[in-house]
């Protein structure tokens, strides 16, 4: 550990990837990874076969029509714009919180993650009820950036917090200005977190439905929903879904390309000590004002709307409904978080410790299902379950698997980041001292990556809490979650009746978000 | 930089799992074969379930008795009695005491219905006692019906509660949207857990029916509803209807003439004044009606004009709100969205927007029918038949109206909420749900003009 400081001098922490070919990946990791990846692409395979069964003569008019072109432009433009904007905003917020003398930076840091607790459709609803001007492209970008920027902010902030201050200090002492230090030292270090977060944002934008529906912005996903909602046009929907998958593949390749092959692990962890913060000086009130505006827009407005709904809560709901939905939501989300984290592990281990074609293929394939509309994934799972797993159909285990398929990337990104920061040298040392592979994993690796796994689990928990299409179709009959109650009430215009459920959904999400911010900091600073 | 190997690997990412999946297919198949036997169902319903289905005739007899239709009540009771003779042996073997008490009540009913002069109060009381006795017996065995409902949750709940109170049958409900559930039912096929499918619109029922998944509805149940609201196949029954109306904002439209026909809205005079939610299942029937009544070419040019004139919204709630707050001048919508919005703001009088009804069988006055059907694969066919009969019975339709739903009940002559226009004043086009079919022609046209 003592050597680490000298190693990281001069920004040498960027180590070109050296593939470890010394040992092949253990069989259980490969087997686990293959099974998980298969599970994740299962809905996709079904959709593709459904689309392919049509034959080109019928595919052509479905695929080549004005609407598809329009949607392609809409979806691509929105995904690119909103992802870049969310990344810039997330990075900016993280930098202000972690690297400046912003008054109350710690508190801002905690609050800035909270917009993640508000489902995007609630944010959009509040904006639309405030002003119809947000409907359309610009509004959609605005609202979705506000809803999703924490997905970039949280990991980037964690990286900044965990960075060895020596890097920046050396850069400054060697004559780099603060802005050039940011560009040449901080930005490269934050790059994996930035791109990882950006990728998650982009994939969620591809699959987002509720928000775009409210904002009257048509993307592939909203139109796929329309196809399912209006008619028995399974093939048409499957066709559009394959285009969406194509977009997702393009995104994944793009991310692979810009991320590059560089690794950012340090041999040691450097020293954890407070970093010198930039004095904002005259800019302090401006930055403060920006934070107030941002958080009122992203958090204050939706919460205000909920309070307004609550005051009009005319429709009857019973405490029993409320408590039942809370218990079900908590149980399902916790189950989803646990299962998804476990499933993400073998793939993360493969990707980080045994990189190669198989690892890349398996890891990337888990993203595809997340870019599909929830309804398409859910219906595909109905087919699988009814044909092959009839006894499990509409049972909790199958619903949890559906959640895992939808949210695997969330757990995977965190698990990967955590593994990448845990030095394999420590594991090798344990092995050389006679520890078996399982014991090494349990006693060395797991404690090192636990905080990272925890943050991934917290993210999955958050998203499972608001998941709707898979829950509606696959939950055991009679199951009511907070999300299905909100859906059911808003569908019949009873926003007053929806408010308590939506409010509880947000309250229950606050805890994991705090865990998320705390765990991320623990991940990067606890074991110096 | 990305290494050549990594780039190749990323190209492979789509193909590799596919190949693996193929290898695993035999495994899946084996599992499917193993799982298949567990799907088998009990073939003969229990006596309690048979009786639960049969008891619909007693309910009907009570309703007829209270409206002094003695002959109909006698016919109903006779049907019950015949059914009872077909199943009572099994019941007697299983539960002699219950058999005895039900037989006792039956002889009381018989003598009350046969007495001359007939004391209708006494007959009704005897029928009620028989009803209570059968319900108590049915409730003992705790039968549960599985319902897939696309109707609003508060409506469904009100109906299900009233049903359980009336019959002793519990209902577990799986909620979803019309076509979402229709898709699910088609994918589930014969292994669906559903007994009954209850929708907001007829096309999803027609779709499930086309796939051969629905069973015949009892003629006595169908007879409670005017035939033009039921499936022509007799495989589902209409429960409630909604009228398509023009909601308009007088302040925005000024002195402009209200349209005589929904087809006027395709004319250039309406540019910038309309709101439309083409993806809502309520809009398709209007399009189908135009296609049927005016031909496909006229429908297409009308829709193209409509698209030019209108701002597209995602849902009916959105367009009602848009007209109410003056963003749009007028919109085509089902009447009950406006009444629900009104109920939220303090009644119809407090609304700035108004309703206009198209007359003379204009396609704009299309009625949308909410209905229910029994799955052919239902594990509880008797309970399902009872539920359907209940939905269109006087008790069921009254529960629907008093749940705060503004739909027009279709069964047993029950009147809608007093706030809405009288049902017999409506002048919908002369089209049946069968003419509408599964709505595919409308969807294709909407796709063609780019509204979908």
Short mmCIF file of C-alpha atoms in Angstrom, two decimals, chain B residues 11 50 65 244 436:
data_model
loop_
_atom_site.label_atom_id
_atom_site.label_comp_id
_atom_site.label_asym_id
_atom_site.label_seq_id
_atom_site.Cartn_x
_atom_site.Cartn_y
_atom_site.Cartn_z
CA UNK B 11 -19.95 -7.70 -32.86
CA UNK B 50 -72.90 -26.14 -9.94
CA UNK B 65 -91.40 -11.32 -8.95
CA UNK B 244 -69.17 9.41 -28.09
CA UNK B 436 -66.92 -3.12 -35.39
#
